[in-house]
Coordinates of C-alpha atoms in Angstrom, one line a residue:
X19 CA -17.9 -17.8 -1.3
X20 CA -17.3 -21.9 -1.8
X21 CA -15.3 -22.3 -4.9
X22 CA -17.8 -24.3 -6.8
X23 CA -20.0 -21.0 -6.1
X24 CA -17.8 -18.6 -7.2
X25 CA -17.6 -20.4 -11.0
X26 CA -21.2 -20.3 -10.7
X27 CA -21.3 -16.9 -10.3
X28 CA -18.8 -15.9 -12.7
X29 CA -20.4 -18.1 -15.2
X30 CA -23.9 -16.9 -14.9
X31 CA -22.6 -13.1 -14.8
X32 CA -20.4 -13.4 -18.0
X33 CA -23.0 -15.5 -20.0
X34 CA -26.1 -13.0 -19.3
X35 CA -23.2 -10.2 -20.7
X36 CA -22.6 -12.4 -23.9
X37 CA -26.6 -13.5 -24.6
X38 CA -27.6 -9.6 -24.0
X39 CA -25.2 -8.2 -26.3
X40 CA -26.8 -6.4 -29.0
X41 CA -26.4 -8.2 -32.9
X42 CA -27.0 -4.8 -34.9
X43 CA -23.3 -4.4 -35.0
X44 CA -22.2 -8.4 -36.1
X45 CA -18.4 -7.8 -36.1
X46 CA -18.2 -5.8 -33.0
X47 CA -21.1 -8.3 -30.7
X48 CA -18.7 -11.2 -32.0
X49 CA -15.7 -9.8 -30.9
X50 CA -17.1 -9.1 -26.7
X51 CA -18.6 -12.4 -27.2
X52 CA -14.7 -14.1 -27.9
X53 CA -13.5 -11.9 -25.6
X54 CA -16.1 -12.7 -23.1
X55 CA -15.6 -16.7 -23.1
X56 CA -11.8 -16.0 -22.9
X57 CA -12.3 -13.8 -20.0
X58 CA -14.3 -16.6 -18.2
X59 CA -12.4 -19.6 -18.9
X60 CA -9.2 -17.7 -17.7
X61 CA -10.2 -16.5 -14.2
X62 CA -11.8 -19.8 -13.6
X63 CA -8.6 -21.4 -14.5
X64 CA -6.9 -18.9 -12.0
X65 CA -9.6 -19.1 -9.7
X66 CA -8.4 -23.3 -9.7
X67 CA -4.7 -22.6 -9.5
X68 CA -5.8 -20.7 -6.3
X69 CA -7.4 -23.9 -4.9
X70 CA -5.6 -26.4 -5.9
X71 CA -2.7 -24.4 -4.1
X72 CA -4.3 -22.8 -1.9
X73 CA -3.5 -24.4 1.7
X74 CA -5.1 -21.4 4.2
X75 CA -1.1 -22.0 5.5
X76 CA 0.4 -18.7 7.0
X77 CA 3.1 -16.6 4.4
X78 CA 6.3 -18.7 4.6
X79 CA 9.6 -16.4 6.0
X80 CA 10.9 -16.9 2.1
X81 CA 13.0 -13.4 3.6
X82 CA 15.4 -15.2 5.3
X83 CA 16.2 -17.8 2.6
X84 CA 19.8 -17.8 2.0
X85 CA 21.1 -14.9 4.3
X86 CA 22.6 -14.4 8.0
X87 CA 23.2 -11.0 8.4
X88 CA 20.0 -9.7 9.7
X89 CA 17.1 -10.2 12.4
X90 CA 13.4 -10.9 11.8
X91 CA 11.5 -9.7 14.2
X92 CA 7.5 -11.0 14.6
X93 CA 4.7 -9.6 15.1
X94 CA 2.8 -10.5 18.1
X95 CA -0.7 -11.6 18.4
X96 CA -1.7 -13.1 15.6
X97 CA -0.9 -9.5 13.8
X98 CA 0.4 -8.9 10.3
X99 CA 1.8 -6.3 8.0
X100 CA 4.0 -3.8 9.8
X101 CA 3.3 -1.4 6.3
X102 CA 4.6 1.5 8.0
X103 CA 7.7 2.4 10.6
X104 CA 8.4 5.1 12.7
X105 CA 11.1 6.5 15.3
X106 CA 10.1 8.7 18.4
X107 CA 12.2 12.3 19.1
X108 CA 14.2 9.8 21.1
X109 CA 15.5 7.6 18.1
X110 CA 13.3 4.9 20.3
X111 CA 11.0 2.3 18.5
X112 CA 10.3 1.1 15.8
X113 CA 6.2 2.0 16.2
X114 CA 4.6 0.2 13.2
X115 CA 0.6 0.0 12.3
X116 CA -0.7 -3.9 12.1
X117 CA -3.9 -5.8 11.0
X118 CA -6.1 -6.2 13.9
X119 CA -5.9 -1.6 14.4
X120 CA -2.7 -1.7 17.0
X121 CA -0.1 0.5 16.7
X122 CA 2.7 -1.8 18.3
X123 CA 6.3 -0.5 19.8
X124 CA 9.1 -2.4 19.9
X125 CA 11.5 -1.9 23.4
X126 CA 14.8 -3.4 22.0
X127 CA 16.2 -3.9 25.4
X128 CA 13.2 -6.0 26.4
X129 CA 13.5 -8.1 22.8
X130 CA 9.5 -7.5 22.4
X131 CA 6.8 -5.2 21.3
X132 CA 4.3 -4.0 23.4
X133 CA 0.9 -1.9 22.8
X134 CA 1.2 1.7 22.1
X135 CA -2.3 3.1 20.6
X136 CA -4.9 2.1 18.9
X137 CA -7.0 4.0 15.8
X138 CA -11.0 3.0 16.7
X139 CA -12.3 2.3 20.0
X140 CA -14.4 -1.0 18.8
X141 CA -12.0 -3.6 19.7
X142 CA -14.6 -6.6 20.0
X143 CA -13.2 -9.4 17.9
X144 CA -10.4 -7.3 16.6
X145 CA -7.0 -9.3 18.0
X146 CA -6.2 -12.8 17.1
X147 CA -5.0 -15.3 14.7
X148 CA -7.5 -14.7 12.2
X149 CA -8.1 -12.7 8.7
X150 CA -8.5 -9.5 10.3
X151 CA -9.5 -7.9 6.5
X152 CA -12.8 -8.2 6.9
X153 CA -13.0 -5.8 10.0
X154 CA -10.4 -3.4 9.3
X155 CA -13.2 -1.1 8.8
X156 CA -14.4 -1.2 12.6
X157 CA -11.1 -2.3 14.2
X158 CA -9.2 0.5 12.1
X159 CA -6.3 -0.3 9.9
X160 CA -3.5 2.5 10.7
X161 CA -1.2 2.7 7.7
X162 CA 1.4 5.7 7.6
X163 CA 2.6 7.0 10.7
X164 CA 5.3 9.7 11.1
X165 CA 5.9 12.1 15.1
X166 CA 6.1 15.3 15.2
X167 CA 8.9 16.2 16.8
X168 CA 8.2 19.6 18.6
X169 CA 4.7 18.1 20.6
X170 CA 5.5 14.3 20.6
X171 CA 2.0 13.5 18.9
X172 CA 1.9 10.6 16.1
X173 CA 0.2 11.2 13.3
X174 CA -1.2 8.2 11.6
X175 CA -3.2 7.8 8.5
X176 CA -5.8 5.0 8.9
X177 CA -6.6 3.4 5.6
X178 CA -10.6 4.0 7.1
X179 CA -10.8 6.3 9.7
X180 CA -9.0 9.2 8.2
X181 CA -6.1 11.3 9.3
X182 CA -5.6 10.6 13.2
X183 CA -3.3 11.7 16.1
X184 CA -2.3 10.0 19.2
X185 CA -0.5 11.8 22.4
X186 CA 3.1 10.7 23.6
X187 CA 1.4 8.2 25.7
X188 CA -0.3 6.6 23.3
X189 CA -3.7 5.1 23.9
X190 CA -6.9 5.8 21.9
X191 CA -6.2 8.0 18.4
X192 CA -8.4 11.2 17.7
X193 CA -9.4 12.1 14.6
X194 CA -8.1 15.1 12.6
X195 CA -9.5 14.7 9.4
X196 CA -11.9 12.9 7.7
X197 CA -12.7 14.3 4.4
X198 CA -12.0 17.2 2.1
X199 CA -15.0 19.5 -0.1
X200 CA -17.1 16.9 1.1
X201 CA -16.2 14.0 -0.2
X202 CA -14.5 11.6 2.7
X203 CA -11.3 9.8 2.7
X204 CA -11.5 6.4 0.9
X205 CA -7.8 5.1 1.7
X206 CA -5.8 7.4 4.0
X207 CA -2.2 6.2 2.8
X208 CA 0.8 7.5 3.5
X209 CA 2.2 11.1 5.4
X210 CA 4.9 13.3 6.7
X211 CA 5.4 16.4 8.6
X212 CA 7.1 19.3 8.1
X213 CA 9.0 19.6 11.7
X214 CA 9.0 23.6 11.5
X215 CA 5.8 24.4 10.8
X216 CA 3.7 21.0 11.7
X217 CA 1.8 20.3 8.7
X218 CA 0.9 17.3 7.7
X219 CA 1.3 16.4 4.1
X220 CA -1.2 12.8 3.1
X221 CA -2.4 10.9 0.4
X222 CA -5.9 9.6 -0.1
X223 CA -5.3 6.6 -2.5
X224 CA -8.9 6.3 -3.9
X225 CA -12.7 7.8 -2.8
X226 CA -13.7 4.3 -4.9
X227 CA -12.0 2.0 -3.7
X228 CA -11.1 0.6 -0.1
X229 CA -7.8 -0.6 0.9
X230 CA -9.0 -4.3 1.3
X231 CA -9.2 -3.6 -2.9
X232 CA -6.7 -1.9 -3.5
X233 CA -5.8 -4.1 -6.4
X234 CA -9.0 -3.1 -8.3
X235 CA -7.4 0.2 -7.8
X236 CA -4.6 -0.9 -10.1
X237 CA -6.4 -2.8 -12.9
X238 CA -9.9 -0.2 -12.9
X239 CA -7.1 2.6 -13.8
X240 CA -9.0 4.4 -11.2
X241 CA -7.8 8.0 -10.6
X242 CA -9.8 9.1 -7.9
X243 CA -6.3 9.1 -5.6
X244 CA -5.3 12.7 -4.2
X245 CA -2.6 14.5 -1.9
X246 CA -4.0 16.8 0.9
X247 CA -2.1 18.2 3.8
X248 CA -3.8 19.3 7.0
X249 CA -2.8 22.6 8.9
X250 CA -2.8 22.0 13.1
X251 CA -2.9 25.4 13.5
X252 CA -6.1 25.9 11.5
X253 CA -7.9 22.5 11.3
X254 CA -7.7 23.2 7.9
X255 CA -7.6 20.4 4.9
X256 CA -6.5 21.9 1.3
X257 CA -6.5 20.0 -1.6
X258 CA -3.0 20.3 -3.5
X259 CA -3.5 17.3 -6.6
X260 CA -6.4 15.5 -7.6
X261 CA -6.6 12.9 -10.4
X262 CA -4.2 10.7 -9.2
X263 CA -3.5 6.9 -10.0
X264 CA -3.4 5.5 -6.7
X265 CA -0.9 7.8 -4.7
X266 CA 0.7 6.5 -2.3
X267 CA 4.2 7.0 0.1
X268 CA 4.6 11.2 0.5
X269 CA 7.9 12.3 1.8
X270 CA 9.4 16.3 2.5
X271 CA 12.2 17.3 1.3
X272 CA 14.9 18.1 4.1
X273 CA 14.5 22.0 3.0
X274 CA 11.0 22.1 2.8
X275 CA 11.2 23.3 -0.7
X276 CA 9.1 20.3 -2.3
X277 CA 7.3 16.7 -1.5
X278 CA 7.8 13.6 -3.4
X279 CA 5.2 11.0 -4.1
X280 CA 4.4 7.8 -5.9
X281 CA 1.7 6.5 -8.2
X282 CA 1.1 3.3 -7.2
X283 CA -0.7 2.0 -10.5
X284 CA 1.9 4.1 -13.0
X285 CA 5.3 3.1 -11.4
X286 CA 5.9 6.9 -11.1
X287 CA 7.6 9.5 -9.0
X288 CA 6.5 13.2 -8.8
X289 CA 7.6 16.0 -7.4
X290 CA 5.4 18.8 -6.2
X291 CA 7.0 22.4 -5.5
X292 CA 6.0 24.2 -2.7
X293 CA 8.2 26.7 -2.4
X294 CA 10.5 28.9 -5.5
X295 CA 8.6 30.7 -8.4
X296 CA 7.3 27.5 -9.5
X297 CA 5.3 26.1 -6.4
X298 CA 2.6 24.6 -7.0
X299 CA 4.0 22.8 -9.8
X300 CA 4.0 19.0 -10.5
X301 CA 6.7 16.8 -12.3
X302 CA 7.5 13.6 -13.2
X303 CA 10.9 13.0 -12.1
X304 CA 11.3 8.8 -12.5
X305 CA 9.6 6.0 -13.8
X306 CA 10.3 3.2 -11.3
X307 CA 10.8 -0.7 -12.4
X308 CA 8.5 -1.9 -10.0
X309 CA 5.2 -0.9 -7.2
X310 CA 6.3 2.0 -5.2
X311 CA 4.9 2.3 -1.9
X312 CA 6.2 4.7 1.1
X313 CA 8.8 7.3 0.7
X314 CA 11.1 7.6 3.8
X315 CA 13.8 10.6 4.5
X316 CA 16.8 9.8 6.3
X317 CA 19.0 12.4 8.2
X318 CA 21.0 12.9 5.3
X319 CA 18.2 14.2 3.4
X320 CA 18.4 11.3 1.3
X321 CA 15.3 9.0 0.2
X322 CA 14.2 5.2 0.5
X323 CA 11.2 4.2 -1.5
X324 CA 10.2 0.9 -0.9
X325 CA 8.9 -1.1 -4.2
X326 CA 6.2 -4.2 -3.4
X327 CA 7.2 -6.0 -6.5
X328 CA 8.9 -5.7 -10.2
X329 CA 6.4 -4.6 -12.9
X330 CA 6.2 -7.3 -15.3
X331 CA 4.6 -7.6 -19.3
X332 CA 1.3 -9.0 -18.1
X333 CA 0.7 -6.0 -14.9
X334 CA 1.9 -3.2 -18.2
X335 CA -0.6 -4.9 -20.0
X336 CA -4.2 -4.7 -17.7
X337 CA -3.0 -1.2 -17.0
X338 CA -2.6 0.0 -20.5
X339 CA -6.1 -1.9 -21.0
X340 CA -7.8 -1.2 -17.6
X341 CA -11.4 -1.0 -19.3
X342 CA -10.5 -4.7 -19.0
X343 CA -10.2 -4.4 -15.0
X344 CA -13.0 -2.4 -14.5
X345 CA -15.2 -4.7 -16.6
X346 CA -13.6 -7.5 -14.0
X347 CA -14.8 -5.4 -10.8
X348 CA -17.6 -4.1 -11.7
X349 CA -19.6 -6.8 -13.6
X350 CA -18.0 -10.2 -12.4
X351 CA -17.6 -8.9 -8.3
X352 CA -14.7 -10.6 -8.1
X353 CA -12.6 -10.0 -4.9
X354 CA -8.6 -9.9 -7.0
X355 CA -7.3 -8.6 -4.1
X356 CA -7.5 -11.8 -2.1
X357 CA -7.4 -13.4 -5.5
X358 CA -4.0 -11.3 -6.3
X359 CA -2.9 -12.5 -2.8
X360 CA -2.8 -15.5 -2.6
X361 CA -2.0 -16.1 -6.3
X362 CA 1.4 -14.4 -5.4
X363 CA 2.3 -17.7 -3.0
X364 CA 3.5 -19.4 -6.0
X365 CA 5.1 -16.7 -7.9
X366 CA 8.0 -15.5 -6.6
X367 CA 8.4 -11.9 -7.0
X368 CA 11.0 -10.1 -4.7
X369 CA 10.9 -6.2 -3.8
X370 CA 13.2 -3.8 -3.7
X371 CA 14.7 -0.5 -1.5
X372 CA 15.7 2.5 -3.7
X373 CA 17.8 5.2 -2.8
X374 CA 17.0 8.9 -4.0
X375 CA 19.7 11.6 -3.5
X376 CA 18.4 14.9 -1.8
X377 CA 16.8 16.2 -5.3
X378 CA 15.1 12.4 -5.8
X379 CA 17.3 11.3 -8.1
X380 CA 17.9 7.2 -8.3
X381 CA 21.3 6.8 -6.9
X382 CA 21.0 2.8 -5.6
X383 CA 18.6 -0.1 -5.9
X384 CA 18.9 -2.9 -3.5
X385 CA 17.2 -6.1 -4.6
X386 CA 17.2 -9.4 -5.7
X387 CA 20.5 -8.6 -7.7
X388 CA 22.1 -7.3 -4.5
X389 CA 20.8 -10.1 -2.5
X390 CA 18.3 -8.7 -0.7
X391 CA 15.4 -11.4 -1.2
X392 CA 12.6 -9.0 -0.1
X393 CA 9.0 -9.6 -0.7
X394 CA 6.0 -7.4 -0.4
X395 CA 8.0 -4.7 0.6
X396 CA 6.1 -1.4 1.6
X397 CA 8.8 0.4 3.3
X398 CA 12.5 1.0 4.0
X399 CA 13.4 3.0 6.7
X400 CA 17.2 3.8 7.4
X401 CA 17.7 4.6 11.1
X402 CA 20.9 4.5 13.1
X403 CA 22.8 2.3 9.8
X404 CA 20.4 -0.2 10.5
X405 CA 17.4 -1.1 7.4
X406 CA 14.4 -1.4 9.2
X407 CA 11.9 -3.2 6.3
X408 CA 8.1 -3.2 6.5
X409 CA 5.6 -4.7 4.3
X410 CA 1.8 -5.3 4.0
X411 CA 1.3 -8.5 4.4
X412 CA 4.1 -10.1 5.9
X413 CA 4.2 -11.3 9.6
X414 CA 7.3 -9.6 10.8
X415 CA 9.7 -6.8 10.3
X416 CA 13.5 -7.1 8.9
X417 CA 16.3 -5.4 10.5
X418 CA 19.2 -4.6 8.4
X419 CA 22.6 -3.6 8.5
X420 CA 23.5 -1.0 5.8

């Protein structure tokens, strides 16, 4: 939609809201009419921001500003947003999920990556330098992805196609699961596997919501989100929480004794017992200071959960006050997650990598204040003392010495 539309539209939505409200109740129709005009008059000033600055330019490397000591690696092909990482039963790869529905592998010793699998079979019009959003629902758009060890499959959740698997040879991804009780996936997220037994533990971020809006997730206070795991050896889906604010990164614990997983929208970190007297039992353990995203294991049994971006007054605010959002999404139609986007180009806001012990305890943060200029991080992912970094929207991956 032009820009001069879009005011249009927001104006002629708003004002039919503020001219129908009802005047029985002066004090209160008064009140959503001043809180109606502010409403309007701020997005369109956002909404101008966004032009004026918008310049359709691709997202500057502001990752390697001021440091030496690690390697950006690309993405080939136009592609973007490595969000997830994973290593093979050989310690080979990194494999990593991008935009246009590849799931890419990167041969170190041939300093390139190469194509590994892909999550749909409609590939028309799917690779290229483009905005691949708008397709991700027929090209795919593989998120989490984790091996099972034992068989050499990869399990990838596909923020639209569901829970999928893909042979050692890669190729075209089968589906596993779709939906649970009837109700289908929304946002397949994040997973892991329990190497023993080969279940698959995965979150469905929202049965409202798509992933190309996930930021309406976060302002709607929609808590449609839930954690599933799938059973190989059944076919079987169960439901173990529902109700959740956008859950996202999922990660076992070394002893299989309990998962930990993040609320997006909340900043919070749960754990949920599966085995002991209390299984079955969630808790809030931390309340992180930013976005949390995946949850990664490393051999010591240790955690990294990658954090998108510090939560500031203004993002505490909306959430406290979602009716707010939700009035935003579902009256005005606007699209905030592109808005969000690209209003982030001129606000600087770094990420961060935080360290759990084997309990998921916060024992280290590395960020800004460590000198680790991340942005829009989604993952970190410790592998042979090397940080490997993902993120959502950015065009490569970082490589990291610890």
């Amino acid at each position: 939609m032009q820009y001069n539309l879009f005011c249009d539209f927001l104006k002629n939505q708003l004002l039919q809201i503020i001219m129908t409200t009802p005047l029985v109740f002066q004090a209160k129709a008064m009140s959503i009419r001043l809180f109606s005009f502010a409403l309007l008059f701020g997005i369109i000033f956002v909404a101008t921001i966004v032009k004026v600055f918008d310049t359709h330019q691709p997202l500057k490397n502001e990752i390697l500003d001021g440091r030496d000591d690690f390697v950006a690696i690309p993405m080939p092909g136009g592609a973007v947003g490595p969000e997830s990482l994973a290593f093979d039963g050989a310690a080979d790869g990194p494999y990593t999920g991008v935009s246009d529905g590849r799931i890419i592998r990167w041969r170190a010793n041939e300093s390139r990556w190469v194509d590994f699998a892909v999550t749909s079979s409609q590939r028309d019009g799917c690779v290229g330098h483009h905005d691949h959003t708008p397709m991700e629902h027929i090209c795919g758009r593989p998120l989490g992805l984790r091996f099972n060890e034992k068989t050499g499959d990869l399990y990838i959740a596909d923020a639209y196609l569901g829970l999928l698997v893909v042979g050692p040879n890669g190729g075209l991804a089968s589906p596993v699961a779709t939906e649970w009780d009837g109700v289908a996936f929304g946002f397949t997220n994040s997973l892991d596997i329990d190497q023993q037994s080969g279940v698959v533990y995965f979150t469905d971020s929202s049965t409202r919501f798509a992933r190309r809006d996930h930021i309406s997730i976060i302002i709607s206070g929609d808590n449609t989100g839930r954690l599933l795991k799938f059973d190989p050896a059944t076919n079987q889906t169960t439901l173990l929480v529902n109700n959740l604010m956008f859950p996202n990164g999922v990660a076992l614990s070394q002893n299989g004794v309990f998962l930990l997983f993040v609320e997006t929208t909340t900043c919070r970190l749960f754990k949920f017992w599966l085995k002991t007297a209390i299984a079955g039992k969630v808790e809030v353990i931390a309340q992180l200071p930013g976005y949390p995203d995946n949850i990664k294991r490393n051999k010591n049994g240790e955690f990294w959960v990658g954090i998108h971006s510090k939560r500031d007054k203004m993002s505490k605010w909306f959430i406290l006050n979602s009716w707010i959002g939700d009035f935003v999404v579902r009256v005005c139609g606007i699209d905030v997650t592109r808005l969000h986007l690209r209003l982030a180009r001129l606000i600087v806001r770094y990420g961060m990598g935080i360290r759990l012990d084997k309990d998921g305890n916060v024992v280290e943060v590395l960020g800004a204040d460590t000198g680790r200029r991340w942005r829009f991080v989604s993952e970190v992912e410790e592998q042979n003392g090397d940080l490997w970094i993902g993120s959502v929207t950015r065009s490569f991956v970082v490589r990291e010495k610890i």
